[in-house]
Amino acid sequence: MSKKIKFPTKSLGSEPGPSLEKEDLVSWVQSRVGLGGDLSRYRFQKPLLYQREAGIDVPCAGGLFYRERLRECLAGIDTGKIVGELGLEPGLVKTDIGEVVKKSDPFWVAMPSPARLGVTDEYYGDPEEVSRNLCYWFRRLMREMRDSGANGHVLICDHVTEEELAALCGKKILFYLSDPNQERLEMLLEHQGMVAVPGTAIDLVVGLKEEYPVDTIVLIDPTNAGLEKILAHWEIDQVKAGGYCRENCSGYWKNIVHEADFQPRSE
């Protein structure tokens, strides 16, 4: 039998799911006496605990739900509307991160891309100026978060724009397309050499590989069949097993680690 291959595991974030575990939340609140905190902080911390317990190599706190916290930290936004000059008030995210940083593992933060922040403009009156300002303050905010101990960021998007990619792409920022198609992947790969996709999109990336330098592929919700297909086109050290949890996060991350142990078929 061929020797197993253990692929590195990488989280791209989590969502709280349709309901919170009431007993866990009560226990967390009781543990916060004298510390304070809110629902966003609980949702930020709890899934990260599951990832670390499961042994995810690169854990990641946050997800789309973290947009509420970002709105709190961007001055000029009120109840989802841009009503004044954008600015930065990073205290809350710096505290979120400071409470969960561990020197022993790299730690990323997942959050919506600027286009998925869900705000409407009632101040600038120009979509390009809105995009330019949001990208500028996003970059500043992410810098503050990295200074507080985060190693990098996953920006979750349902589509990508040239403006955001040009302004924000970098070695410590991974744009994650939640609904990839060929056009969106082409635009993304113009700027980013790592791509995270589900098994259903492997063939799309393979078809683009000759034109775009895909140096790392992260397979979301890996399976033996999916990893085998990828290894027909990429070297072992270019492949990671990834996850984005939407429910039952304790069991979910344990399964990601289990599936990352790939068993090649015997020749």
mmCIF file of C-alpha atoms in Angstrom, residues 24-265:
data_model
loop_
_atom_site.group_PDB
_atom_site.id
_atom_site.type_symbol
_atom_site.label_atom_id
_atom_site.label_comp_id
_atom_site.label_asym_id
_atom_site.label_seq_id
_atom_site.Cartn_x
_atom_site.Cartn_y
_atom_site.Cartn_z
ATOM 1 C CA ASP A 24 -21.620 27.570 25.781
ATOM 2 C CA LEU A 25 -22.593 31.221 25.417
ATOM 3 C CA VAL A 26 -23.750 31.430 29.044
ATOM 4 C CA SER A 27 -20.520 29.790 30.208
ATOM 5 C CA TRP A 28 -18.482 32.226 28.104
ATOM 6 C CA VAL A 29 -20.346 35.249 29.505
ATOM 7 C CA GLN A 30 -19.740 34.016 33.052
ATOM 8 C CA SER A 31 -16.030 33.642 32.299
ATOM 9 C CA ARG A 32 -15.893 37.269 31.135
ATOM 10 C CA VAL A 33 -16.631 38.894 34.473
ATOM 11 C CA GLY A 34 -14.427 41.973 34.625
ATOM 12 C CA LEU A 35 -13.360 41.549 30.992
ATOM 13 C CA GLY A 36 -16.462 42.512 29.048
ATOM 14 C CA GLY A 37 -17.180 41.366 25.531
ATOM 15 C CA ASP A 38 -20.054 41.000 23.118
ATOM 16 C CA LEU A 39 -21.613 38.509 20.706
ATOM 17 C CA SER A 40 -19.128 39.358 17.941
ATOM 18 C CA ARG A 41 -16.220 38.501 20.235
ATOM 19 C CA TYR A 42 -17.814 35.203 21.245
ATOM 20 C CA ARG A 43 -18.392 34.279 17.588
ATOM 21 C CA PHE A 44 -14.809 35.269 16.830
ATOM 22 C CA GLN A 45 -13.312 33.135 19.594
ATOM 23 C CA LYS A 46 -15.397 29.943 19.718
ATOM 24 C CA PRO A 47 -14.752 28.521 16.205
ATOM 25 C CA LEU A 48 -11.043 29.217 16.627
ATOM 26 C CA LEU A 49 -11.035 27.008 19.712
ATOM 27 C CA TYR A 50 -12.518 24.133 17.668
ATOM 28 C CA GLN A 51 -9.861 24.586 14.980
ATOM 29 C CA ARG A 52 -7.010 24.498 17.455
ATOM 30 C CA GLU A 53 -8.440 21.462 19.219
ATOM 31 C CA ALA A 54 -8.698 19.657 15.866
ATOM 32 C CA GLY A 55 -5.094 20.502 14.978
ATOM 33 C CA ILE A 56 -5.645 22.831 11.996
ATOM 34 C CA ASP A 57 -2.187 24.021 10.920
ATOM 35 C CA VAL A 58 -3.250 27.565 10.036
ATOM 36 C CA PRO A 59 -6.380 28.473 12.038
ATOM 37 C CA CYS A 60 -8.518 31.447 11.097
ATOM 38 C CA ALA A 61 -11.052 33.368 13.180
ATOM 39 C CA GLY A 62 -13.902 35.368 11.693
ATOM 40 C CA GLY A 63 -16.069 35.046 8.611
ATOM 41 C CA LEU A 64 -18.775 37.017 6.861
ATOM 42 C CA PHE A 65 -20.453 37.622 10.231
ATOM 43 C CA TYR A 66 -17.472 39.795 11.196
ATOM 44 C CA ARG A 67 -18.794 42.601 8.983
ATOM 45 C CA GLU A 68 -20.653 44.023 11.977
ATOM 46 C CA ARG A 69 -17.385 44.454 13.843
ATOM 47 C CA LEU A 70 -15.721 46.080 10.824
ATOM 48 C CA ARG A 71 -18.554 48.596 10.557
ATOM 49 C CA GLU A 72 -17.979 49.472 14.209
ATOM 50 C CA CYS A 73 -14.301 50.108 13.489
ATOM 51 C CA LEU A 74 -14.739 52.248 10.370
ATOM 52 C CA ALA A 75 -15.655 55.830 11.269
ATOM 53 C CA GLY A 76 -18.245 57.473 9.039
ATOM 54 C CA ILE A 77 -20.574 54.440 8.926
ATOM 55 C CA ASP A 78 -23.883 54.457 10.784
ATOM 56 C CA THR A 79 -26.431 51.600 10.631
ATOM 57 C CA GLY A 80 -24.917 50.283 7.403
ATOM 58 C CA LYS A 81 -24.715 53.661 5.665
ATOM 59 C CA ILE A 82 -21.728 55.828 4.833
ATOM 60 C CA VAL A 83 -22.769 59.172 6.260
ATOM 61 C CA GLY A 84 -19.407 60.932 6.601
ATOM 62 C CA GLU A 85 -15.729 60.814 5.771
ATOM 63 C CA LEU A 86 -14.428 57.297 6.335
ATOM 64 C CA GLY A 87 -11.817 56.785 9.003
ATOM 65 C CA LEU A 88 -10.476 54.236 11.457
ATOM 66 C CA GLU A 89 -11.288 53.306 15.060
ATOM 67 C CA PRO A 90 -9.558 49.898 15.419
ATOM 68 C CA GLY A 91 -9.842 49.340 19.169
ATOM 69 C CA LEU A 92 -12.441 46.556 19.074
ATOM 70 C CA VAL A 93 -10.705 44.374 16.466
ATOM 71 C CA LYS A 94 -7.352 44.851 18.188
ATOM 72 C CA THR A 95 -8.888 43.551 21.416
ATOM 73 C CA ASP A 96 -10.586 40.652 19.582
ATOM 74 C CA ILE A 97 -7.223 39.593 18.181
ATOM 75 C CA GLY A 98 -5.168 40.275 21.281
ATOM 76 C CA GLU A 99 -7.269 37.823 23.296
ATOM 77 C CA VAL A 100 -6.718 34.850 20.955
ATOM 78 C CA VAL A 101 -3.157 35.259 19.665
ATOM 79 C CA LYS A 102 -0.790 32.382 20.394
ATOM 80 C CA LYS A 103 2.857 32.503 19.471
ATOM 81 C CA SER A 104 2.795 28.771 18.741
ATOM 82 C CA ASP A 105 0.681 28.950 15.607
ATOM 83 C CA PRO A 106 0.060 31.282 12.674
ATOM 84 C CA PHE A 107 -3.336 32.898 12.987
ATOM 85 C CA TRP A 108 -5.397 34.517 10.226
ATOM 86 C CA VAL A 109 -8.593 36.561 10.244
ATOM 87 C CA ALA A 110 -11.452 36.065 7.771
ATOM 88 C CA MET A 111 -13.770 38.923 6.915
ATOM 89 C CA PRO A 112 -15.852 40.188 3.996
ATOM 90 C CA SER A 113 -14.117 42.038 1.190
ATOM 91 C CA PRO A 114 -15.006 45.746 0.922
ATOM 92 C CA ALA A 115 -17.680 44.952 -1.686
ATOM 93 C CA ARG A 116 -19.335 42.524 0.765
ATOM 94 C CA LEU A 117 -19.282 44.893 3.710
ATOM 95 C CA GLY A 118 -22.927 45.636 2.976
ATOM 96 C CA VAL A 119 -22.868 49.413 3.248
ATOM 97 C CA THR A 120 -24.659 51.979 1.113
ATOM 98 C CA ASP A 121 -23.290 55.407 0.267
ATOM 99 C CA GLU A 122 -25.033 58.559 1.435
ATOM 100 C CA TYR A 123 -21.953 60.755 1.489
ATOM 101 C CA TYR A 124 -19.498 60.483 -1.422
ATOM 102 C CA GLY A 125 -21.953 60.239 -4.320
ATOM 103 C CA ASP A 126 -19.387 58.453 -6.508
ATOM 104 C CA PRO A 127 -18.993 54.618 -6.553
ATOM 105 C CA GLU A 128 -15.315 54.836 -7.536
ATOM 106 C CA GLU A 129 -14.547 57.183 -4.646
ATOM 107 C CA VAL A 130 -16.421 54.892 -2.256
ATOM 108 C CA SER A 131 -14.423 51.863 -3.455
ATOM 109 C CA ARG A 132 -11.121 53.756 -3.263
ATOM 110 C CA ASN A 133 -11.783 54.967 0.285
ATOM 111 C CA LEU A 134 -13.045 51.598 1.534
ATOM 112 C CA CYS A 135 -9.964 49.850 0.140
ATOM 113 C CA TYR A 136 -7.668 52.421 1.708
ATOM 114 C CA TRP A 137 -9.188 52.055 5.162
ATOM 115 C CA PHE A 138 -9.456 48.264 4.837
ATOM 116 C CA ARG A 139 -5.730 48.121 4.192
ATOM 117 C CA ARG A 140 -5.073 50.357 7.209
ATOM 118 C CA LEU A 141 -7.393 48.239 9.376
ATOM 119 C CA MET A 142 -5.719 45.001 8.313
ATOM 120 C CA ARG A 143 -2.342 46.547 9.119
ATOM 121 C CA GLU A 144 -3.580 47.331 12.633
ATOM 122 C CA MET A 145 -4.828 43.753 12.988
ATOM 123 C CA ARG A 146 -1.498 42.295 11.898
ATOM 124 C CA ASP A 147 0.301 44.609 14.317
ATOM 125 C CA SER A 148 -1.923 43.097 17.033
ATOM 126 C CA GLY A 149 -0.840 39.543 16.172
ATOM 127 C CA ALA A 150 -2.806 38.342 13.124
ATOM 128 C CA ASN A 151 -0.546 36.786 10.486
ATOM 129 C CA GLY A 152 -2.801 37.378 7.490
ATOM 130 C CA HIS A 153 -6.317 37.860 6.157
ATOM 131 C CA VAL A 154 -8.887 35.955 4.129
ATOM 132 C CA LEU A 155 -11.183 38.337 2.235
ATOM 133 C CA ILE A 156 -14.435 36.552 1.419
ATOM 134 C CA CYS A 157 -16.140 37.676 -1.778
ATOM 135 C CA ASP A 158 -18.835 36.467 -4.154
ATOM 136 C CA HIS A 159 -17.139 38.333 -7.010
ATOM 137 C CA VAL A 160 -13.906 40.254 -7.421
ATOM 138 C CA THR A 161 -13.191 43.705 -8.798
ATOM 139 C CA GLU A 162 -10.006 45.030 -10.375
ATOM 140 C CA GLU A 163 -10.029 47.956 -7.943
ATOM 141 C CA GLU A 164 -10.065 45.749 -4.854
ATOM 142 C CA LEU A 165 -7.538 43.255 -6.203
ATOM 143 C CA ALA A 166 -5.093 45.970 -7.252
ATOM 144 C CA ALA A 167 -5.421 47.765 -3.910
ATOM 145 C CA LEU A 168 -5.408 44.822 -1.510
ATOM 146 C CA CYS A 169 -3.691 41.729 -2.945
ATOM 147 C CA GLY A 170 -0.505 40.697 -1.199
ATOM 148 C CA LYS A 171 1.360 37.796 0.376
ATOM 149 C CA LYS A 172 -0.632 38.107 3.605
ATOM 150 C CA ILE A 173 -4.049 38.514 1.962
ATOM 151 C CA LEU A 174 -6.030 35.735 0.298
ATOM 152 C CA PHE A 175 -9.184 36.561 -1.657
ATOM 153 C CA TYR A 176 -11.610 33.636 -1.329
ATOM 154 C CA LEU A 177 -14.337 33.376 -3.968
ATOM 155 C CA SER A 178 -17.385 31.780 -2.353
ATOM 156 C CA ASP A 179 -18.955 31.101 -5.771
ATOM 157 C CA PRO A 180 -16.147 30.681 -8.338
ATOM 158 C CA ASN A 181 -16.691 30.618 -12.078
ATOM 159 C CA GLN A 182 -14.230 30.951 -14.936
ATOM 160 C CA GLU A 183 -14.513 34.706 -15.378
ATOM 161 C CA ARG A 184 -14.078 35.409 -11.657
ATOM 162 C CA LEU A 185 -11.177 32.992 -11.344
ATOM 163 C CA GLU A 186 -9.420 34.551 -14.341
ATOM 164 C CA MET A 187 -9.645 38.000 -12.779
ATOM 165 C CA LEU A 188 -8.473 36.679 -9.422
ATOM 166 C CA LEU A 189 -5.513 34.786 -10.863
ATOM 167 C CA GLU A 190 -4.284 37.915 -12.604
ATOM 168 C CA HIS A 191 -3.336 39.115 -9.118
ATOM 169 C CA GLN A 192 -3.082 36.086 -6.827
ATOM 170 C CA GLY A 193 -1.087 32.855 -7.143
ATOM 171 C CA MET A 194 -2.940 30.957 -4.414
ATOM 172 C CA VAL A 195 -6.543 29.920 -4.986
ATOM 173 C CA ALA A 196 -9.030 28.186 -2.688
ATOM 174 C CA VAL A 197 -11.814 26.202 -4.364
ATOM 175 C CA PRO A 198 -14.255 23.364 -3.675
ATOM 176 C CA GLY A 199 -13.918 20.063 -5.487
ATOM 177 C CA THR A 200 -16.502 21.092 -8.067
ATOM 178 C CA ALA A 201 -14.191 23.880 -9.305
ATOM 179 C CA ILE A 202 -10.969 21.858 -9.688
ATOM 180 C CA ASP A 203 -11.477 21.413 -13.423
ATOM 181 C CA LEU A 204 -11.939 25.176 -13.849
ATOM 182 C CA VAL A 205 -8.577 25.860 -12.210
ATOM 183 C CA VAL A 206 -6.886 23.088 -14.197
ATOM 184 C CA GLY A 207 -8.159 24.703 -17.391
ATOM 185 C CA LEU A 208 -6.601 28.031 -16.376
ATOM 186 C CA LYS A 209 -3.310 26.623 -15.089
ATOM 187 C CA GLU A 210 -1.390 27.020 -18.331
ATOM 188 C CA GLU A 211 -2.312 30.683 -18.663
ATOM 189 C CA TYR A 212 -2.052 31.712 -15.005
ATOM 190 C CA PRO A 213 0.684 30.749 -12.498
ATOM 191 C CA VAL A 214 -1.339 28.879 -9.863
ATOM 192 C CA ASP A 215 1.435 28.115 -7.385
ATOM 193 C CA THR A 216 -0.794 26.897 -4.522
ATOM 194 C CA ILE A 217 -4.267 25.347 -4.543
ATOM 195 C CA VAL A 218 -6.330 24.971 -1.372
ATOM 196 C CA LEU A 219 -9.028 22.315 -1.712
ATOM 197 C CA ILE A 220 -12.069 23.255 0.351
ATOM 198 C CA ASP A 221 -13.755 20.261 2.011
ATOM 199 C CA PRO A 222 -11.134 17.824 0.693
ATOM 200 C CA THR A 223 -11.858 14.273 -0.361
ATOM 201 C CA ASN A 224 -9.506 11.534 -1.464
ATOM 202 C CA ALA A 225 -10.863 11.754 -5.019
ATOM 203 C CA GLY A 226 -10.455 15.540 -5.123
ATOM 204 C CA LEU A 227 -6.891 15.428 -3.817
ATOM 205 C CA GLU A 228 -6.013 12.705 -6.305
ATOM 206 C CA LYS A 229 -7.318 14.848 -9.171
ATOM 207 C CA ILE A 230 -5.287 17.839 -7.995
ATOM 208 C CA LEU A 231 -2.092 15.780 -7.681
ATOM 209 C CA ALA A 232 -2.339 14.964 -11.380
ATOM 210 C CA HIS A 233 -1.594 18.661 -12.046
ATOM 211 C CA TRP A 234 0.258 20.064 -8.989
ATOM 212 C CA GLU A 235 3.166 18.934 -6.841
ATOM 213 C CA ILE A 236 2.504 17.767 -3.291
ATOM 214 C CA ASP A 237 4.013 20.903 -1.754
ATOM 215 C CA GLN A 238 1.625 23.102 -3.778
ATOM 216 C CA VAL A 239 -1.512 21.585 -2.243
ATOM 217 C CA LYS A 240 -3.337 22.367 1.011
ATOM 218 C CA ALA A 241 -6.526 21.013 2.569
ATOM 219 C CA GLY A 242 -8.906 23.810 3.536
ATOM 220 C CA GLY A 243 -12.218 24.427 5.182
ATOM 221 C CA TYR A 244 -14.891 27.032 5.732
ATOM 222 C CA CYS A 245 -17.293 25.932 8.450
ATOM 223 C CA ARG A 246 -20.982 26.790 8.344
ATOM 224 C CA GLU A 247 -22.306 24.458 11.055
ATOM 225 C CA ASN A 248 -21.208 21.838 13.622
ATOM 226 C CA CYS A 249 -17.724 23.331 13.699
ATOM 227 C CA SER A 250 -16.334 20.931 16.298
ATOM 228 C CA GLY A 251 -16.910 17.899 14.086
ATOM 229 C CA TYR A 252 -16.242 19.802 10.878
ATOM 230 C CA TRP A 253 -12.619 20.701 11.610
ATOM 231 C CA LYS A 254 -11.812 17.231 12.897
ATOM 232 C CA ASN A 255 -13.075 15.878 9.573
ATOM 233 C CA ILE A 256 -10.888 18.328 7.599
ATOM 234 C CA VAL A 257 -7.815 17.055 9.459
ATOM 235 C CA HIS A 258 -8.902 13.467 8.841
ATOM 236 C CA GLU A 259 -9.427 14.009 5.100
ATOM 237 C CA ALA A 260 -6.058 15.768 4.816
ATOM 238 C CA ASP A 261 -4.447 12.361 5.382
ATOM 239 C CA PHE A 262 -4.469 11.316 1.738
ATOM 240 C CA GLN A 263 -4.145 7.661 0.767
ATOM 241 C CA PRO A 264 -2.832 7.317 -2.800
ATOM 242 C CA ARG A 265 -4.126 4.426 -4.812
#
